[in-house]
Coordinates of C-alpha atoms in Angstrom, one line a residue:
Chain T
X1 CA 0.0 0.0 0.0
X2 CA 1.2 3.5 -0.8
X3 CA 2.6 5.2 2.2
X4 CA 0.5 8.3 1.9
X5 CA -2.7 6.4 1.2
X6 CA -2.0 4.5 4.4
X7 CA -1.5 7.8 6.3
X8 CA -4.8 9.2 5.0
X9 CA -6.6 6.1 6.1
X10 CA -5.0 6.4 9.5
X11 CA -6.0 10.0 9.9
X12 CA -9.6 9.5 8.8
X13 CA -10.0 6.4 10.9
X14 CA -8.7 8.2 14.0
X15 CA -11.2 11.0 13.5
X16 CA -14.0 8.5 12.9
X17 CA -13.2 6.7 16.2
X18 CA -13.2 10.0 18.1
X19 CA -16.4 11.2 16.6
X20 CA -18.3 7.9 16.8
X21 CA -18.2 7.8 20.6
X22 CA -17.9 11.5 21.5
X23 CA -21.4 11.8 22.8
X24 CA -21.8 8.5 24.7
X25 CA -23.6 8.6 28.1
X26 CA -21.7 7.4 31.1
X27 CA -23.8 4.3 31.5
X28 CA -22.5 3.0 28.2
X29 CA -18.8 3.4 29.0
X30 CA -18.3 -0.1 30.1
X31 CA -20.3 -1.8 27.4
X32 CA -18.7 0.4 24.8
X33 CA -15.2 -0.4 26.0
X34 CA -16.1 -4.0 25.8
X35 CA -17.6 -3.5 22.4
X36 CA -14.5 -1.8 21.0
X37 CA -12.5 -4.6 22.6
X38 CA -14.6 -7.0 20.5
X39 CA -14.0 -4.9 17.3
X40 CA -10.2 -5.1 17.6
X41 CA -10.8 -8.9 17.8
X42 CA -10.7 -8.5 14.0
X43 CA -7.0 -9.0 14.5
X44 CA -8.0 -12.6 14.1
X45 CA -8.1 -12.3 10.3
X46 CA -4.6 -10.8 10.4
X47 CA -3.4 -13.7 12.6
X48 CA -5.1 -16.2 10.1
X49 CA -3.2 -14.5 7.2
X50 CA 0.1 -14.7 9.2
X51 CA -0.4 -18.4 10.0
X52 CA -1.6 -19.1 6.5
X53 CA 1.6 -17.7 5.1
X54 CA 3.9 -19.3 7.7
X55 CA 6.3 -21.9 6.4
X56 CA 4.6 -25.3 7.1
X57 CA 8.1 -26.8 7.8
X58 CA 9.1 -24.4 10.5
X59 CA 7.6 -25.4 13.8
X60 CA 8.5 -22.0 15.4
X61 CA 6.4 -20.1 12.9
X62 CA 3.6 -22.6 13.2
X63 CA 3.6 -22.4 16.9
X64 CA 3.5 -18.6 17.1
X65 CA 1.0 -18.4 14.3
X66 CA -1.2 -21.0 16.1
X67 CA -1.0 -18.9 19.3
X68 CA -1.8 -15.7 17.4
X69 CA -4.9 -17.3 15.8
X70 CA -5.9 -18.8 19.2
X71 CA -5.6 -15.5 21.0
X72 CA -7.3 -13.5 18.2
X73 CA -10.3 -15.9 18.2
X74 CA -10.5 -15.7 22.0
X75 CA -10.5 -11.9 21.8
X76 CA -13.3 -11.9 19.2
X77 CA -15.5 -14.6 20.8
X78 CA -15.1 -13.5 24.4
X79 CA -15.5 -9.8 23.5
X80 CA -18.7 -10.6 21.8
X81 CA -20.3 -12.7 24.5
X82 CA -19.4 -10.3 27.3
X83 CA -20.6 -7.2 25.4
X84 CA -23.8 -9.0 24.3
X85 CA -24.6 -10.0 27.8
X86 CA -24.1 -6.5 29.2
X87 CA -26.2 -4.9 26.5
X88 CA -28.9 -7.5 26.8
X89 CA -29.6 -6.1 30.3
X90 CA -30.5 -2.7 29.1
X91 CA -34.2 -2.7 29.3
X92 CA -36.7 0.1 29.8
X93 CA -39.4 0.0 32.4
X94 CA -41.9 -2.0 30.3
X95 CA -39.4 -4.8 29.8
X96 CA -38.1 -5.0 33.3
X97 CA -39.8 -8.4 34.1
X98 CA -37.6 -10.0 31.6
X99 CA -34.5 -9.1 33.6
X100 CA -32.5 -12.4 33.9
X101 CA -30.8 -13.3 37.0
Chain Z
X1 CA -1.7 -8.6 -0.8
X2 CA -5.2 -9.8 -1.7
X3 CA -5.9 -9.4 -5.4
X4 CA -9.2 -11.0 -5.0
X5 CA -12.0 -8.5 -5.6
X6 CA -14.5 -10.4 -3.6
X7 CA -12.3 -10.6 -0.5
X8 CA -11.5 -6.9 -0.7
X9 CA -15.1 -5.9 -1.1
X10 CA -16.1 -8.1 1.9
X11 CA -13.4 -6.5 4.1
X12 CA -14.6 -3.1 3.1
X13 CA -18.1 -4.0 4.1
X14 CA -16.9 -5.5 7.4
X15 CA -15.0 -2.3 8.3
X16 CA -18.1 -0.2 7.5
X17 CA -20.3 -2.4 9.6
X18 CA -17.9 -2.2 12.5
X19 CA -18.0 1.6 12.5
X20 CA -21.8 1.6 12.2
X21 CA -21.9 -1.0 15.0
X22 CA -19.8 1.1 17.3
X23 CA -21.9 4.2 16.5
X24 CA -25.0 2.2 17.4
X25 CA -23.4 1.0 20.6
X26 CA -23.0 4.6 21.8
X27 CA -26.8 5.0 22.3
X28 CA -28.8 2.9 24.8
X29 CA -31.6 2.4 22.4
X30 CA -29.6 0.8 19.6
X31 CA -26.7 -0.6 21.5
X32 CA -27.8 -4.2 21.4
X33 CA -28.3 -4.1 17.6
X34 CA -24.8 -2.6 17.3
X35 CA -23.0 -5.5 18.8
X36 CA -25.1 -8.0 16.9
X37 CA -24.3 -6.3 13.5
X38 CA -20.6 -6.3 14.5
X39 CA -20.8 -9.9 15.4
X40 CA -22.1 -10.9 11.9
X41 CA -19.4 -8.7 10.4
X42 CA -16.8 -10.6 12.4
X43 CA -18.1 -14.0 11.2
X44 CA -18.1 -12.8 7.6
X45 CA -14.6 -11.5 7.9
X46 CA -13.4 -14.8 9.3
X47 CA -15.1 -16.9 6.7
X48 CA -13.9 -14.7 3.8
X49 CA -10.3 -14.9 5.1
X50 CA -10.2 -18.7 4.3
X51 CA -10.4 -17.7 0.7
X52 CA -7.2 -15.8 0.7
X53 CA -4.9 -17.1 -2.1
X54 CA -2.0 -19.4 -1.2
X55 CA -3.1 -20.1 2.3
X56 CA -1.4 -23.0 4.1
X57 CA -1.9 -24.7 7.5
X58 CA -5.7 -24.5 7.2
X59 CA -6.2 -27.5 9.6
X60 CA -4.1 -25.8 12.3
X61 CA -6.0 -22.6 11.8
X62 CA -9.4 -24.1 12.2
X63 CA -8.2 -25.9 15.4
X64 CA -6.9 -22.7 16.9
X65 CA -10.1 -20.8 16.1
X66 CA -12.3 -23.6 17.6
X67 CA -10.2 -23.9 20.7
X68 CA -9.6 -20.1 21.3
X69 CA -13.1 -19.1 20.3
X70 CA -14.8 -22.0 22.2
X71 CA -12.9 -21.4 25.5
X72 CA -13.5 -17.7 25.4
X73 CA -17.2 -18.1 24.5
X74 CA -17.7 -20.5 27.4
X75 CA -15.8 -18.4 29.9
X76 CA -17.7 -15.3 28.8
X77 CA -21.0 -17.0 29.3
X78 CA -20.4 -18.3 32.8
X79 CA -18.6 -15.2 34.3
X80 CA -20.5 -13.3 36.9
X81 CA -21.5 -9.7 36.1
X82 CA -19.4 -8.4 38.9
X83 CA -16.3 -10.0 37.4
X84 CA -16.9 -8.4 34.0
X85 CA -14.1 -5.8 34.1
X86 CA -11.4 -8.4 34.5
X87 CA -12.8 -10.5 31.6
X88 CA -12.7 -7.4 29.4
X89 CA -9.1 -7.0 30.5
X90 CA -8.1 -10.6 29.6
X91 CA -9.9 -10.7 26.3
X92 CA -8.2 -7.4 25.4
X93 CA -4.8 -8.8 26.4
X94 CA -5.4 -11.7 24.1
X95 CA -6.0 -9.3 21.2
X96 CA -2.8 -7.6 22.0
X97 CA -1.0 -11.0 22.2
X98 CA -2.4 -11.9 18.7
X99 CA -1.1 -8.6 17.3
X100 CA 2.3 -9.3 18.8
X101 CA 2.2 -12.9 17.5
X102 CA 1.6 -11.6 13.9
X103 CA 4.7 -9.4 14.3
X104 CA 6.7 -12.4 15.6
X105 CA 5.7 -14.6 12.6
X106 CA 6.6 -11.8 10.2
X107 CA 10.0 -11.3 11.9
X108 CA 10.8 -15.0 12.0
X109 CA 9.9 -15.3 8.4
X110 CA 12.2 -12.5 7.6
X111 CA 9.9 -10.7 5.2
X112 CA 11.3 -7.6 3.8
X113 CA 9.4 -4.4 4.3
X114 CA 9.9 -0.7 3.7
X115 CA 11.4 1.4 6.5
X116 CA 8.0 2.8 7.4
X117 CA 6.3 -0.6 7.6
X118 CA 9.2 -2.0 9.5
X119 CA 8.9 0.7 12.1
X120 CA 5.2 0.1 12.4
X121 CA 5.8 -3.6 12.7
X122 CA 8.1 -3.1 15.6
X123 CA 5.9 -0.5 17.2
X124 CA 2.9 -2.7 16.9
X125 CA 4.8 -5.6 18.4
X126 CA 5.8 -3.6 21.4
X127 CA 2.3 -2.1 22.0
X128 CA 0.7 -5.5 21.5
X129 CA 3.1 -7.2 23.9
X130 CA 2.6 -4.4 26.5
X131 CA -1.2 -4.8 26.1
X132 CA -0.9 -8.5 26.6
X133 CA 1.2 -8.7 29.7
X134 CA -0.3 -5.5 31.1
X135 CA -3.8 -6.9 30.8
X136 CA -2.7 -10.1 32.4
X137 CA -1.5 -8.1 35.4
X138 CA -4.7 -6.1 35.4
X139 CA -6.7 -9.3 35.4
X140 CA -4.7 -10.7 38.3
X141 CA -5.3 -7.6 40.3
X142 CA -9.0 -7.4 39.7
X143 CA -9.4 -11.1 40.3
X144 CA -7.8 -10.6 43.7
X145 CA -4.8 -12.8 42.8
X146 CA -2.5 -9.9 43.4
X147 CA -3.6 -7.2 45.8
X148 CA -0.6 -5.1 46.5
X149 CA 0.6 -2.3 44.3
X150 CA 4.2 -3.2 43.8
X151 CA 6.5 -0.3 43.2
X152 CA 10.1 -0.9 41.9
X153 CA 12.8 1.4 43.1
X154 CA 13.4 4.1 40.5
X155 CA 10.2 3.1 38.9
X156 CA 10.0 5.9 36.3
X157 CA 13.6 5.5 35.3
X158 CA 13.2 1.7 35.0
X159 CA 10.2 2.3 32.7
X160 CA 12.0 4.9 30.7
X161 CA 15.2 2.8 30.0
X162 CA 13.3 -0.4 29.5
X163 CA 11.2 1.4 26.8
X164 CA 14.3 2.8 25.2
X165 CA 16.2 -0.6 25.1
X166 CA 13.2 -2.5 23.9
X167 CA 12.6 0.1 21.1
X168 CA 16.3 0.0 20.2
X169 CA 16.5 -3.8 19.9
X170 CA 13.2 -3.7 18.0
X171 CA 14.4 -1.3 15.4
X172 CA 17.7 -3.3 15.0
X173 CA 15.8 -6.5 14.2
X174 CA 13.1 -4.6 12.3
X175 CA 15.7 -3.3 9.8
X176 CA 17.9 -6.3 9.8
X177 CA 17.8 -8.6 6.6
X178 CA 17.3 -11.7 8.6
X179 CA 17.2 -11.1 12.4
X180 CA 18.5 -13.9 14.6
X181 CA 16.1 -16.0 16.7
X182 CA 17.7 -14.9 20.0
X183 CA 17.3 -11.2 19.3
X184 CA 13.7 -11.7 18.4
X185 CA 13.1 -13.7 21.6
X186 CA 14.9 -11.0 23.7
X187 CA 12.9 -8.3 22.1
X188 CA 9.6 -9.9 22.9
X189 CA 10.7 -10.8 26.4
X190 CA 11.6 -7.2 27.1
X191 CA 8.4 -5.9 25.6
X192 CA 6.4 -8.2 27.7
X193 CA 8.4 -7.2 30.8
X194 CA 7.6 -3.6 30.0
X195 CA 3.9 -4.3 30.2
X196 CA 4.3 -6.0 33.6
X197 CA 6.4 -3.2 35.0
X198 CA 4.1 -0.5 33.8
X199 CA 1.0 -2.0 35.4
X200 CA 2.4 -3.5 38.6
X201 CA 2.6 -0.3 40.6
X202 CA -0.9 0.8 39.7
X203 CA -3.6 0.2 42.4
X204 CA -6.9 -1.5 41.9
X205 CA -8.8 1.7 42.0
X206 CA -7.1 3.0 38.9
X207 CA -7.4 -0.2 37.0
X208 CA -10.5 0.7 34.9
X209 CA -8.6 3.6 33.3
X210 CA -5.6 1.2 32.8
X211 CA -7.8 -1.4 31.1
X212 CA -9.3 1.3 28.9
X213 CA -5.9 2.5 28.0
X214 CA -4.6 -1.0 27.2
X215 CA -7.7 -1.5 25.1
X216 CA -6.8 1.6 23.0
X217 CA -3.2 0.2 22.8
X218 CA -4.4 -3.1 21.4
X219 CA -6.5 -1.2 18.8
X220 CA -3.4 0.7 17.8
X221 CA -1.3 -2.4 17.6
X222 CA -4.0 -4.1 15.4
X223 CA -4.1 -1.0 13.2
X224 CA -0.3 -1.1 12.7
X225 CA -0.5 -4.8 11.9
X226 CA -3.0 -3.8 9.2
X227 CA -0.3 -1.7 7.6
X228 CA 2.2 -4.5 7.8
X229 CA -0.2 -7.1 6.3
X230 CA -1.6 -4.6 3.8
X231 CA -5.1 -5.1 5.1
X232 CA -7.2 -1.9 5.3
X233 CA -10.0 -3.6 7.3
X234 CA -7.5 -4.2 10.1
X235 CA -6.2 -0.6 9.8
X236 CA -9.6 0.9 10.0
X237 CA -11.0 -1.3 12.8
X238 CA -7.8 -1.0 14.8
X239 CA -7.3 2.8 14.5
X240 CA -11.0 3.5 15.2
X241 CA -10.7 1.5 18.4
X242 CA -7.4 3.1 19.2
X243 CA -8.9 6.6 18.9
X244 CA -12.2 5.9 20.6
X245 CA -10.4 4.0 23.3
X246 CA -8.2 7.0 23.9
X247 CA -11.2 9.3 24.2
X248 CA -12.9 6.8 26.5
X249 CA -9.8 6.6 28.7
X250 CA -9.8 10.4 29.0
X251 CA -13.5 10.5 29.9
X252 CA -13.0 7.9 32.6
X253 CA -9.9 9.6 34.0
X254 CA -11.8 12.9 34.1
X255 CA -14.7 11.2 35.9
X256 CA -12.2 10.0 38.5
X257 CA -10.3 13.3 38.6
X258 CA -7.1 11.4 38.0
X259 CA -5.1 12.7 35.1
X260 CA -3.7 9.8 33.0
X261 CA -0.1 10.8 33.6
X262 CA -0.6 10.7 37.3
X263 CA -2.0 7.2 37.1
X264 CA 0.9 5.9 35.1
X265 CA 3.7 7.8 36.6
X266 CA 2.6 8.6 40.2
X267 CA 0.3 5.8 41.3
X268 CA -1.7 6.3 44.5
X269 CA 0.5 4.7 47.1
X270 CA -0.1 3.8 50.8
X271 CA 2.1 6.7 52.0
X272 CA 0.1 9.3 50.1
X273 CA -3.1 7.8 51.4
X274 CA -2.0 8.2 55.0
X275 CA -1.1 11.9 54.5
X276 CA -4.8 12.9 54.8
X277 CA -5.9 14.6 58.0
X278 CA -7.1 12.6 60.9
X279 CA -10.9 12.4 61.2
X280 CA -12.5 13.6 64.4
X281 CA -15.6 12.1 66.1
X282 CA -17.1 8.7 66.4
X283 CA -19.3 6.4 64.3
X284 CA -22.8 5.8 65.4
X285 CA -24.7 2.6 64.8
X286 CA -28.2 2.2 63.5
X287 CA -30.5 -0.9 63.6
X288 CA -32.3 -2.2 60.5
X289 CA -35.5 -1.0 62.1
X290 CA -34.2 2.6 62.4
X291 CA -33.2 2.5 58.8
X292 CA -36.6 1.1 57.7
X293 CA -38.6 3.7 59.7
X294 CA -36.5 6.6 58.5
X295 CA -37.0 5.6 54.9
X296 CA -40.6 4.5 55.1
X297 CA -41.7 7.8 56.6
X298 CA -39.5 9.9 54.5
X299 CA -40.5 11.7 51.3
X300 CA -37.5 11.1 49.2
X301 CA -34.8 8.5 49.5
X302 CA -31.6 8.4 47.4
X303 CA -29.7 5.2 47.2
X304 CA -26.0 5.3 46.5
X305 CA -24.9 1.8 45.5
X306 CA -21.2 0.8 45.4
X307 CA -19.0 -2.1 44.7
X308 CA -19.8 -3.6 48.1
X309 CA -23.4 -4.0 47.1
X310 CA -22.4 -5.7 43.8
X311 CA -20.1 -8.3 45.3
X312 CA -22.7 -9.1 47.9
X313 CA -25.1 -9.6 45.0
X314 CA -27.6 -7.5 46.8
X315 CA -28.9 -5.4 43.9
X316 CA -32.0 -7.6 43.6
X317 CA -32.8 -7.1 47.3
X318 CA -32.1 -3.4 47.0
X319 CA -34.5 -3.0 44.1
X320 CA -37.1 -5.1 46.0
X321 CA -36.8 -2.7 48.9
X322 CA -37.0 0.4 46.6
X323 CA -40.2 -1.0 45.1
X324 CA -41.7 -1.5 48.5
X325 CA -40.9 2.1 49.5
X326 CA -42.4 3.4 46.3
X327 CA -45.6 1.5 46.9
X328 CA -45.7 3.4 50.2
X329 CA -45.4 6.7 48.3
X330 CA -41.8 7.4 48.9
X331 CA -39.8 8.8 46.0
X332 CA -36.7 6.6 45.4
X333 CA -33.8 7.4 43.1
X334 CA -30.5 5.7 42.5
X335 CA -27.4 7.9 42.4
X336 CA -24.5 6.5 40.4
X337 CA -21.0 7.9 40.7
X338 CA -19.1 7.7 37.4
X339 CA -16.7 5.2 38.8
X340 CA -19.1 3.2 41.0
X341 CA -18.3 -0.5 40.6
X342 CA -15.0 -1.0 39.0
X343 CA -15.5 0.7 35.7
X344 CA -17.6 3.7 34.5
X345 CA -21.1 2.3 33.7
X346 CA -20.4 -1.0 35.5
X347 CA -23.0 -0.2 38.3
X348 CA -25.6 0.7 35.7
X349 CA -25.1 -2.7 34.2
X350 CA -25.5 -4.4 37.6
X351 CA -28.6 -2.4 38.4
X352 CA -30.1 -3.1 35.0
X353 CA -29.4 -6.8 35.7
X354 CA -31.6 -6.5 38.8
X355 CA -34.3 -4.9 36.7
X356 CA -34.0 -1.3 37.9
X357 CA -35.4 0.9 35.1
X358 CA -33.4 3.6 33.5
X359 CA -35.5 6.5 34.7
X360 CA -34.7 5.7 38.4
X361 CA -30.9 5.9 37.8
X362 CA -29.2 9.3 37.8
X363 CA -25.6 10.3 37.4
X364 CA -23.6 12.6 39.5
X365 CA -24.5 15.9 37.8
X366 CA -28.2 15.1 37.6
X367 CA -28.7 14.3 41.2
X368 CA -26.1 16.0 43.3
X369 CA -28.3 19.1 43.9
X370 CA -31.2 16.8 45.1
X371 CA -29.4 15.4 48.1
X372 CA -30.1 18.5 50.2
X373 CA -33.9 17.8 49.7
X374 CA -33.6 14.1 50.4
X375 CA -34.7 12.7 53.8
X376 CA -32.4 9.7 53.6
X377 CA -29.3 8.9 51.6
X378 CA -28.8 5.2 51.8
X379 CA -25.1 4.4 51.0
X380 CA -24.7 0.7 50.3
X381 CA -21.1 -0.6 50.0
X382 CA -19.8 2.7 48.6
X383 CA -17.1 4.6 50.3
X384 CA -14.6 6.9 48.6
X385 CA -17.2 8.2 46.2
X386 CA -19.2 9.8 49.1
X387 CA -16.2 11.0 51.1
X388 CA -16.6 14.7 51.8
X389 CA -12.9 15.2 52.3
X390 CA -12.7 15.3 48.5
X391 CA -14.4 18.6 48.7
X392 CA -12.7 20.0 51.8
X393 CA -9.3 18.5 52.6
X394 CA -6.6 19.7 50.3
X395 CA -4.0 17.3 51.7
X396 CA -6.2 14.3 50.9
X397 CA -5.1 12.2 47.8
X398 CA -8.7 12.2 46.6
X399 CA -9.1 16.0 46.9
X400 CA -10.9 17.4 43.9
X401 CA -12.5 14.1 42.9
X402 CA -16.2 14.8 42.1
X403 CA -18.2 13.0 44.8
X404 CA -21.9 12.4 45.5
X405 CA -23.0 14.8 48.2
X406 CA -24.7 12.2 50.3
X407 CA -23.6 14.0 53.4
X408 CA -26.0 16.9 52.6
X409 CA -29.1 14.7 53.1
X410 CA -31.1 15.0 56.3
X411 CA -30.0 11.5 57.3
X412 CA -27.4 9.2 56.0
X413 CA -27.4 5.5 56.5
X414 CA -24.3 3.6 55.5
X415 CA -24.6 -0.1 55.0
X416 CA -21.1 -1.5 55.4
X417 CA -19.5 -4.8 56.3
X418 CA -17.0 -3.4 58.9
X419 CA -15.2 -0.3 60.0
X420 CA -12.4 -0.4 57.5
X421 CA -11.4 2.3 55.1
X422 CA -12.3 2.3 51.4
X423 CA -10.6 0.9 48.4
X424 CA -8.1 3.7 48.3
X425 CA -7.3 3.2 52.0
X426 CA -8.6 6.7 53.0
X427 CA -10.7 7.3 56.1
X428 CA -14.2 8.5 55.3
X429 CA -15.2 11.7 57.1
X430 CA -18.8 11.0 56.2
X431 CA -19.1 8.1 58.7
X432 CA -18.2 10.4 61.6
X433 CA -20.7 13.1 60.7
X434 CA -23.6 14.1 63.0
X435 CA -26.4 13.0 60.5
X436 CA -24.8 9.6 59.7
X437 CA -25.6 6.2 61.1
X438 CA -23.9 2.9 60.3
X439 CA -25.8 -0.2 59.6
X440 CA -23.2 -3.0 59.9
X441 CA -23.6 -6.3 58.0
X442 CA -23.3 -7.6 54.5
X443 CA -25.5 -5.7 52.0
X444 CA -27.5 -8.8 51.3
X445 CA -28.5 -9.6 54.9
X446 CA -28.8 -6.0 56.0
X447 CA -31.2 -5.0 53.2
X448 CA -33.2 -8.2 53.8
X449 CA -33.7 -7.2 57.4
X450 CA -34.7 -3.7 56.4
X451 CA -37.3 -5.2 54.0
X452 CA -38.8 -7.2 56.8
X453 CA -39.2 -4.1 58.9
X454 CA -40.6 -2.0 56.1
X455 CA -43.2 -4.7 55.5
X456 CA -44.0 -4.8 59.2
X457 CA -44.5 -1.0 59.2
X458 CA -46.9 -1.4 56.3
X459 CA -49.2 -3.7 58.3

């Protein structure tokens, strides 16, 4: 990728991130932190690419690649479950009876 | 890297949905939808990645995904709501570890990159490693495996030189044609050590800010890996999280009145905590009946829940009591300090779990003026967030922190397990005030007793 194109992407993404959450109420801080934690779980696809291009005859590369995919998958799956559970609890007055234990 | 049009188009869609999902997550009405959209995008991204050209080791890849994803899915399902912050910490650390792992594979393979990409590779490796080991320490602290804040001698110098050396070695191997295995190993060992050293001296009370900061770190590391792998979806998702995480960290730090640099470089230590002025007076005890009568015959009751209530699992009981009082015509409100619980918003989640509706929950700015009109402020398992020395005593380490003005209510009842100081180790002047009564016992049993008495008063 062209260096300057990358820089433009970086700049725009940074502003987007800042804008997207700039008016978030305090009650959503924790779920949002957890949600953004889930989003960077997309590192999984990078780890898959790294493992997929590792030399199948080099155990060191395979081991590190395996760990990277393992950790990335855990980040994504765990981040999703935890965020979903937290947000599932946000109910308004009408729905309060549904509050799970 | 990927010439395949379909894969690129999918990644573009995924990045777009992630941003829209995060946007949706910043409003209570759409938050649930946001995470579900993002979840579908993640699945799509993972499936599409299998179609990358020249991919090897597919079997190993599937095994890693099933194991890692399965374990995390299961642990996320069974974890208690009160333990949520440390789970977020550990999942975040894993993401950082994955980013560092990508860098390690690239380095071991000896792929040649331009100077800029090499620099980003090394930076991402350091940040990812720090996020990984730092999050592990944060997890251990919140889980109660490691209670003491450990401060090395010359902490700030150690941090500084360790960063410098790690960075130096990193750049050496980053620019080398084929870096040696030992140098790579040493580099990652140092980077991991840096994460441990950075987080060790930080006390549990500051941990939420640290987790949020490490979350932003991981985002940044992931973004840098996107540059290295030539994957714009990683860049966009990573940098968006890096930026929003940084903002979120600032918001939290502001809510706690603890500038980020103070948390990292001058952690709240025991000595500082002891420097606060001695508190005069004695604590007076109240019975559950006193508490029940005060609240039942009052007009307005404000409940201030804290972490103590959450660990006792008493939020359901507290809500039951609040409903009883409301039936009797008493106005009940919940006042949430921005850092009640262990993370901003954590207490809201816990109350929501118990079924307390939104419109009963107020944050600091909304409710602070109302305390003066309240007949009773019921403080349950909260301590530092209602300590009036934050307003009055300049020598106190928490001076200037915004607090809930519970002490201004007609009567204050504090439900507390014992006479100890709060999480920060600071004596609470509120407990010694004229209008304050202590109701000793675990939140669960104390509130149950109050409920019994309220019911008896009804009859």
